[in-house]
Short mmCIF file of C-alpha atoms and ligand atoms in Angstrom, two decimals:
data_model
loop_
_atom_site.label_atom_id
_atom_site.label_comp_id
_atom_site.label_asym_id
_atom_site.label_seq_id
_atom_site.Cartn_x
_atom_site.Cartn_y
_atom_site.Cartn_z
CA MET A 1 -10.70 22.99 -4.44
CA HIS A 2 -7.59 25.19 -4.31
CA LEU A 3 -8.24 25.31 -0.55
CA HIS A 4 -7.84 21.53 -0.31
CA CYS A 5 -4.78 21.17 -2.51
CA SER A 6 -1.22 22.05 -1.49
CA PHE A 7 -0.50 23.42 -5.01
CA ARG A 8 -3.39 25.84 -4.38
CA THR A 9 -5.12 25.43 -7.75
CA GLY A 10 -8.38 23.85 -8.93
CA GLY A 11 -11.99 24.86 -9.55
CA PRO A 12 -15.13 23.79 -7.70
CA VAL A 13 -16.36 20.23 -7.30
CA ARG A 14 -19.98 19.22 -7.22
CA VAL A 15 -20.03 17.69 -3.73
CA LEU A 16 -17.50 17.63 -0.90
CA ALA A 17 -18.41 15.36 2.01
CA LEU A 18 -16.71 15.61 5.41
CA PRO A 19 -17.62 12.47 7.41
CA GLN A 20 -16.64 12.66 11.08
CA ASP A 21 -16.36 8.97 11.93
CA GLU A 22 -15.84 5.58 10.35
CA GLU A 23 -19.51 4.60 10.52
CA SER A 24 -20.57 7.69 8.51
CA LEU A 25 -17.71 7.24 6.02
CA VAL A 26 -18.60 3.58 5.42
CA ALA A 27 -22.36 4.31 5.20
CA LEU A 28 -21.76 7.17 2.73
CA CYS A 29 -19.38 5.23 0.47
CA THR A 30 -21.52 2.07 0.53
CA TYR A 31 -24.63 4.04 -0.41
CA LEU A 32 -22.85 5.93 -3.20
CA SER A 33 -21.46 2.71 -4.55
CA SER A 34 -24.93 1.10 -4.55
CA VAL A 35 -26.26 3.95 -6.74
CA GLY A 36 -23.30 3.76 -9.13
CA VAL A 37 -21.32 6.77 -7.86
CA THR A 38 -17.61 6.22 -7.14
CA PRO A 39 -16.42 8.61 -4.42
CA CYS A 40 -12.90 10.06 -4.62
CA LEU A 41 -11.19 9.92 -1.24
CA LEU A 42 -8.86 12.77 -0.34
CA GLY A 43 -6.22 12.98 2.33
CA ASN A 44 -4.39 16.27 2.80
CA GLY A 45 -4.38 17.03 -0.93
CA THR A 46 -0.58 17.15 -1.07
CA ASN A 47 -0.22 14.87 -4.08
CA VAL A 48 -3.38 15.60 -6.08
CA VAL A 49 -4.33 18.57 -8.23
CA PHE A 50 -7.86 19.41 -9.37
CA PRO A 51 -8.83 20.67 -12.84
CA ASP A 52 -9.34 24.44 -13.25
CA GLU A 53 -12.73 23.80 -14.87
CA GLY A 54 -14.01 21.98 -11.79
CA ASN A 55 -15.08 18.41 -11.43
CA ASP A 56 -18.49 16.76 -11.24
CA SER A 57 -17.40 13.93 -8.95
CA LEU A 58 -18.02 13.50 -5.25
CA PHE A 59 -15.02 14.02 -2.98
CA VAL A 60 -14.64 12.85 0.60
CA ILE A 61 -12.27 14.20 3.25
CA SER A 62 -11.88 12.29 6.53
CA THR A 63 -12.29 14.54 9.56
CA GLY A 64 -13.10 14.23 13.30
CA ASP A 65 -12.61 10.71 14.67
CA LEU A 66 -11.21 9.69 11.30
CA GLN A 67 -8.03 11.46 12.41
CA SER A 68 -7.57 9.48 15.62
CA VAL A 69 -4.55 7.53 16.81
CA ARG A 70 -4.01 5.07 19.64
CA LEU A 71 -1.30 2.95 21.18
CA LEU A 72 -1.73 -0.84 21.20
CA PRO A 73 0.47 -3.41 22.98
CA GLU A 74 3.90 -4.48 21.65
CA GLY A 75 4.86 -1.18 20.04
CA VAL A 76 1.93 -1.09 17.62
CA ILE A 77 0.15 2.17 16.77
CA SER A 78 -3.28 2.22 15.14
CA ALA A 79 -4.11 5.34 13.12
CA SER A 80 -7.21 6.38 11.20
CA ALA A 81 -6.87 7.31 7.53
CA GLY A 82 -7.32 11.06 7.99
CA LEU A 83 -4.54 11.45 10.57
CA PRO A 84 -1.66 13.65 9.30
CA LEU A 85 1.61 11.70 9.05
CA SER A 86 3.31 14.47 11.08
CA ARG A 87 0.93 13.75 13.98
CA LEU A 88 1.48 10.01 13.63
CA ALA A 89 5.27 10.51 13.85
CA ALA A 90 4.89 12.90 16.82
CA PHE A 91 2.66 10.39 18.63
CA ALA A 92 5.25 7.63 18.07
CA CYS A 93 7.96 9.91 19.48
CA GLU A 94 5.85 10.84 22.56
CA ASN A 95 5.47 7.12 23.25
CA GLY A 96 9.16 6.36 22.84
CA LEU A 97 8.69 4.43 19.59
CA ALA A 98 11.18 4.70 16.75
CA GLY A 99 10.72 3.99 13.02
CA LEU A 100 8.50 6.81 11.78
CA GLU A 101 10.96 9.70 12.05
CA PHE A 102 11.26 9.82 8.22
CA ALA A 103 7.51 10.55 7.96
CA SER A 104 7.37 13.54 10.27
CA GLY A 105 7.99 16.06 7.47
CA ILE A 106 5.76 14.43 4.83
CA PRO A 107 2.66 16.64 4.70
CA GLY A 108 0.21 13.88 3.72
CA SER A 109 -2.27 11.80 5.72
CA VAL A 110 -2.16 8.12 6.69
CA GLY A 111 -4.62 7.21 3.87
CA GLY A 112 -2.75 9.13 1.16
CA GLY A 113 0.58 7.96 2.58
CA ILE A 114 -0.42 4.29 2.45
CA LEU A 115 -1.78 4.62 -1.09
CA MET A 116 1.50 6.25 -2.23
CA ASN A 117 3.78 4.22 0.07
CA ALA A 118 5.19 7.60 1.10
CA GLY A 119 8.85 7.68 2.00
CA ALA A 120 11.85 9.88 2.62
CA TYR A 121 15.47 9.70 3.78
CA GLY A 122 15.70 5.94 3.31
CA GLY A 123 12.41 5.04 5.05
CA GLU A 124 9.05 4.07 3.54
CA LEU A 125 5.70 3.36 5.19
CA LYS A 126 5.92 -0.23 3.93
CA ASP A 127 8.79 -0.80 6.40
CA VAL A 128 6.49 -0.30 9.39
CA VAL A 129 2.96 -1.16 8.19
CA VAL A 130 1.51 -4.25 9.88
CA SER A 131 -1.98 -4.08 8.39
CA VAL A 132 -4.41 -1.84 6.52
CA ARG A 133 -8.19 -1.96 7.00
CA PHE A 134 -10.29 -0.81 4.05
CA LEU A 135 -13.77 -0.79 2.58
CA ASP A 136 -14.01 -2.68 -0.70
CA LEU A 137 -16.52 -0.66 -2.76
CA SER A 138 -17.31 -3.56 -5.10
CA THR A 139 -18.55 -5.83 -2.28
CA GLY A 140 -19.41 -3.27 0.42
CA LYS A 141 -17.31 -5.35 2.84
CA ILE A 142 -14.54 -4.27 5.19
CA TRP A 143 -11.28 -6.19 4.75
CA GLU A 144 -7.87 -6.16 6.33
CA TYR A 145 -4.62 -6.71 4.42
CA SER A 146 -1.31 -7.50 6.04
CA GLY A 147 1.61 -5.29 4.98
CA SER A 148 2.77 -7.90 2.46
CA GLU A 149 -0.69 -8.11 0.86
CA CYS A 150 -0.60 -4.36 0.10
CA ALA A 151 1.85 -4.94 -2.80
CA PHE A 152 3.97 -1.99 -1.70
CA GLY A 153 6.69 -0.78 -4.04
CA TYR A 154 8.37 2.52 -4.80
CA ARG A 155 5.48 5.06 -4.42
CA HIS A 156 3.12 2.17 -5.16
CA SER A 157 0.48 0.08 -3.38
CA CYS A 158 -2.44 -2.12 -4.42
CA PHE A 159 -4.80 0.70 -3.36
CA GLN A 160 -3.87 2.67 -6.49
CA THR A 161 -6.12 0.53 -8.67
CA GLY A 162 -9.14 2.21 -7.03
CA GLY A 163 -12.32 0.82 -5.49
CA LYS A 164 -10.86 0.66 -1.96
CA VAL A 165 -11.39 3.20 0.82
CA ILE A 166 -8.56 3.07 3.34
CA LEU A 167 -10.02 3.35 6.85
CA GLN A 168 -7.18 2.63 9.24
CA ALA A 169 -3.62 1.30 9.39
CA SER A 170 -1.43 -0.26 12.07
CA PHE A 171 2.31 0.32 12.36
CA ARG A 172 4.86 -1.76 14.30
CA LEU A 173 7.71 0.30 15.78
CA GLN A 174 10.78 -0.27 17.93
CA PRO A 175 11.31 1.02 21.46
CA GLY A 176 13.66 4.00 21.46
CA ASP A 177 14.83 7.00 23.41
CA LYS A 178 12.36 9.90 23.10
CA ALA A 179 15.08 12.57 22.99
CA GLU A 180 16.99 10.71 20.27
CA ILE A 181 13.84 10.13 18.20
CA SER A 182 12.93 13.79 18.51
CA ALA A 183 16.46 14.88 17.54
CA ARG A 184 16.34 12.67 14.42
CA MET A 185 12.98 14.20 13.42
CA LYS A 186 14.30 17.73 13.93
CA ASP A 187 17.40 16.96 11.87
CA LEU A 188 15.39 15.54 8.95
CA ASN A 189 12.97 18.49 9.03
CA GLN A 190 15.89 20.93 9.01
CA ARG A 191 17.35 19.12 5.99
CA ARG A 192 13.97 19.57 4.25
CA ARG A 193 13.87 23.29 5.04
CA ASP A 194 17.43 23.69 3.74
CA LYS A 195 16.84 21.86 0.45
CA GLN A 196 13.13 22.24 -0.41
CA PRO A 197 11.08 25.32 -1.39
CA LEU A 198 8.69 24.98 1.56
CA ASP A 199 7.78 28.68 1.42
CA LEU A 200 5.83 28.20 -1.84
CA PRO A 201 2.86 25.93 -2.65
CA SER A 202 3.85 22.66 -4.32
CA CYS A 203 3.00 18.97 -4.42
CA GLY A 204 6.48 17.85 -3.38
CA SER A 205 8.45 15.90 -6.00
CA ALA A 206 6.81 16.47 -9.36
CA PHE A 207 8.26 13.32 -10.95
CA ARG A 208 8.95 9.79 -9.80
CA ARG A 209 12.58 8.76 -9.42
CA PRO A 210 13.62 7.00 -12.66
CA GLU A 211 15.59 3.82 -12.06
CA GLY A 212 19.27 4.63 -11.57
CA TYR A 213 18.81 8.42 -11.69
CA PHE A 214 17.44 11.36 -9.68
CA ALA A 215 14.72 13.37 -11.40
CA ALA A 216 15.92 16.65 -9.85
CA ALA A 217 19.50 16.18 -11.12
CA LEU A 218 18.29 15.33 -14.65
CA ILE A 219 16.01 18.40 -14.73
CA ASP A 220 18.84 20.61 -13.43
CA GLU A 221 21.34 19.22 -15.98
CA CYS A 222 18.85 20.02 -18.76
CA GLY A 223 18.94 23.68 -17.71
CA LEU A 224 15.32 23.71 -16.61
CA LYS A 225 15.70 25.20 -13.11
CA GLY A 226 13.58 28.35 -12.89
CA VAL A 227 11.71 27.65 -16.17
CA SER A 228 8.05 28.58 -15.88
CA VAL A 229 4.70 28.32 -17.61
CA GLY A 230 2.31 30.98 -16.31
CA GLY A 231 2.58 30.85 -12.52
CA ALA A 232 4.02 27.32 -12.36
CA GLN A 233 7.80 27.23 -12.06
CA VAL A 234 10.53 24.60 -11.74
CA SER A 235 11.84 25.59 -8.31
CA GLU A 236 15.11 27.54 -8.27
CA LYS A 237 15.90 25.85 -4.95
CA HIS A 238 15.14 22.20 -5.85
CA ALA A 239 14.63 21.23 -9.50
CA GLY A 240 12.47 18.24 -8.50
CA PHE A 241 9.72 20.56 -7.23
CA ILE A 242 7.29 22.60 -9.30
CA VAL A 243 6.05 25.58 -7.28
CA ASN A 244 3.12 27.94 -7.59
CA THR A 245 4.66 31.41 -7.66
CA GLY A 246 1.30 33.05 -6.96
CA HIS A 247 -1.15 32.80 -9.82
CA ALA A 248 -0.62 29.35 -11.27
CA THR A 249 -3.46 27.34 -12.73
CA THR A 250 -3.65 23.58 -12.99
CA SER A 251 -3.29 24.01 -16.72
CA ASP A 252 0.04 25.87 -16.17
CA LEU A 253 1.20 22.91 -14.05
CA ARG A 254 0.10 20.38 -16.67
CA ASN A 255 1.89 22.28 -19.45
CA LEU A 256 5.07 22.68 -17.40
CA LEU A 257 5.11 18.97 -16.53
CA ALA A 258 4.82 18.21 -20.27
CA LEU A 259 7.57 20.69 -21.15
CA VAL A 260 10.00 19.28 -18.56
CA ARG A 261 9.21 15.75 -19.61
CA SER A 262 9.80 16.38 -23.30
CA GLU A 263 12.99 18.39 -22.73
CA VAL A 264 14.48 15.72 -20.43
CA TYR A 265 13.55 13.08 -22.99
CA ARG A 266 15.11 15.11 -25.82
CA GLN A 267 18.38 15.67 -23.95
CA LYS A 268 18.69 12.51 -21.83
CA HIS A 269 16.41 9.93 -23.50
CA ILE A 270 14.71 9.30 -20.15
CA ASP A 271 10.93 9.49 -19.94
CA LEU A 272 10.06 11.02 -16.54
CA GLN A 273 6.78 9.87 -15.04
CA PRO A 274 4.79 12.41 -12.99
CA GLU A 275 4.33 11.60 -9.31
CA ILE A 276 1.65 14.29 -8.93
CA ILE A 277 -1.85 12.94 -9.58
CA LEU A 278 -3.70 15.28 -11.97
CA LEU A 279 -7.39 14.54 -11.58
CA PRO A 280 -9.23 14.42 -14.92
CA THR A 281 -12.03 16.75 -15.95
CA PRO A 282 -15.05 14.45 -16.34
C1 FAD B 301 6.22 20.04 0.47
C2 FAD B 301 5.92 18.58 0.18
C3 FAD B 301 6.86 17.61 0.51
C4 FAD B 301 6.59 16.25 0.24
N1 FAD B 301 7.51 15.34 0.59
C5 FAD B 301 7.27 14.03 0.36
C6 FAD B 301 8.21 13.03 0.74
O1 FAD B 301 9.25 13.31 1.30
N2 FAD B 301 7.90 11.73 0.48
C7 FAD B 301 6.74 11.37 -0.14
O2 FAD B 301 6.51 10.17 -0.35
N3 FAD B 301 5.84 12.29 -0.51
C8 FAD B 301 6.06 13.60 -0.29
N4 FAD B 301 5.14 14.54 -0.66
C9 FAD B 301 3.92 14.12 -1.41
C10 FAD B 301 2.71 13.78 -0.53
O3 FAD B 301 2.76 14.41 0.73
C11 FAD B 301 2.61 12.25 -0.34
O4 FAD B 301 2.42 11.61 -1.60
C12 FAD B 301 1.44 11.86 0.56
O5 FAD B 301 1.50 10.47 0.78
C13 FAD B 301 0.07 12.21 -0.01
O6 FAD B 301 -0.85 12.14 1.07
P1 FAD B 301 -2.20 12.99 1.06
O7 FAD B 301 -2.94 12.66 2.30
O8 FAD B 301 -1.92 14.44 0.85
O9 FAD B 301 -2.92 12.37 -0.19
P2 FAD B 301 -3.79 13.11 -1.30
O10 FAD B 301 -2.92 13.99 -2.11
O11 FAD B 301 -4.98 13.73 -0.68
O12 FAD B 301 -4.23 11.85 -2.15
C14 FAD B 301 -3.27 11.05 -2.81
C15 FAD B 301 -3.96 9.82 -3.35
O13 FAD B 301 -4.40 9.01 -2.25
C16 FAD B 301 -5.80 8.77 -2.35
N5 FAD B 301 -6.33 8.67 -0.99
C17 FAD B 301 -6.16 9.55 0.03
N6 FAD B 301 -6.78 9.10 1.14
C18 FAD B 301 -7.35 7.91 0.81
C19 FAD B 301 -8.14 6.95 1.53
N7 FAD B 301 -8.48 7.12 2.81
N8 FAD B 301 -8.55 5.84 0.88
C20 FAD B 301 -8.25 5.66 -0.45
N9 FAD B 301 -7.51 6.52 -1.16
C21 FAD B 301 -7.07 7.63 -0.55
C22 FAD B 301 -6.34 9.93 -3.18
O14 FAD B 301 -7.56 9.58 -3.82
C23 FAD B 301 -5.21 10.14 -4.16
O15 FAD B 301 -5.30 9.22 -5.23
C24 FAD B 301 5.37 15.89 -0.39
C25 FAD B 301 4.42 16.88 -0.70
C26 FAD B 301 4.69 18.21 -0.42
C27 FAD B 301 3.65 19.25 -0.75
#
């Protein structure tokens, strides 16, 4: 699974399904659910890491029509779960719609972005989500939640409790000038390139932002920049990122997360919570 994970680690999984449209995705997940198998949905694999030993579960990646996007009346865009957020933001810009500039440099998909309430530079998906359509695995029914029913919070949504397959989401945006929208996106992406270690594999911010602090500043102040376990290293460029310097394993990442967490707790009495989702070995 290292090929499907932006940290580039992880052993094999038993089954990887690549449905091409919503009908196949729903049929597959409904069938699996009826025989007692819970599928694990993947987006772009930019916030999940797979165990080195492999995993016996069944993983699903949305491809084909599940990456489609279309413009609806009144500044609303409908996007399927597998669509990359960068393409969603570019589509909004092409149609002169503002509000998703912050998302253009987030490497996740619509599904993963909704589940995490992805955000950057003062914007979060919750600010623009009108509704989310999903398959409820416990009933086999398709439901739609309004933005307020999604219980969005900082890197949180109701979809994190599991049992729901995000199929599609709608976003309401504001009319804007295409050139200005594009300039804002370019500026934010340049800021990312200047500050973040985008030349090395990572999962973005390794830890959630603790209330009242910045994880990167705490890690830096504890002298942990550049500290490594095997091939996993606290980035020299941005202490909030853990990068794969070439030969990292998931176990290196897990051990480095634990080391950083215990050192920050020892020095600052703040218990950092990982933002990266480490999938368990069944
Ligand atoms: C270089 C870099 C920079 C980043 N910058 C940011 C940033 O600025 N802001 C930010 O918020 N994040 C950032 N991230 C983290 C990551 O991109 C986001 O968390 C993103 O939302 C994850 O989307 P994904 O499609 O990769 O999800 P995945 O990692 O594939 O999955 C994440 C979770 O969502 C679930 N999931 C995915 N699709 C579905 C679906 N259709 N239905 C149900 N569940 C689903 C998965 O099971 C998993 O639990 C960054 C990551 C990297 C590597």
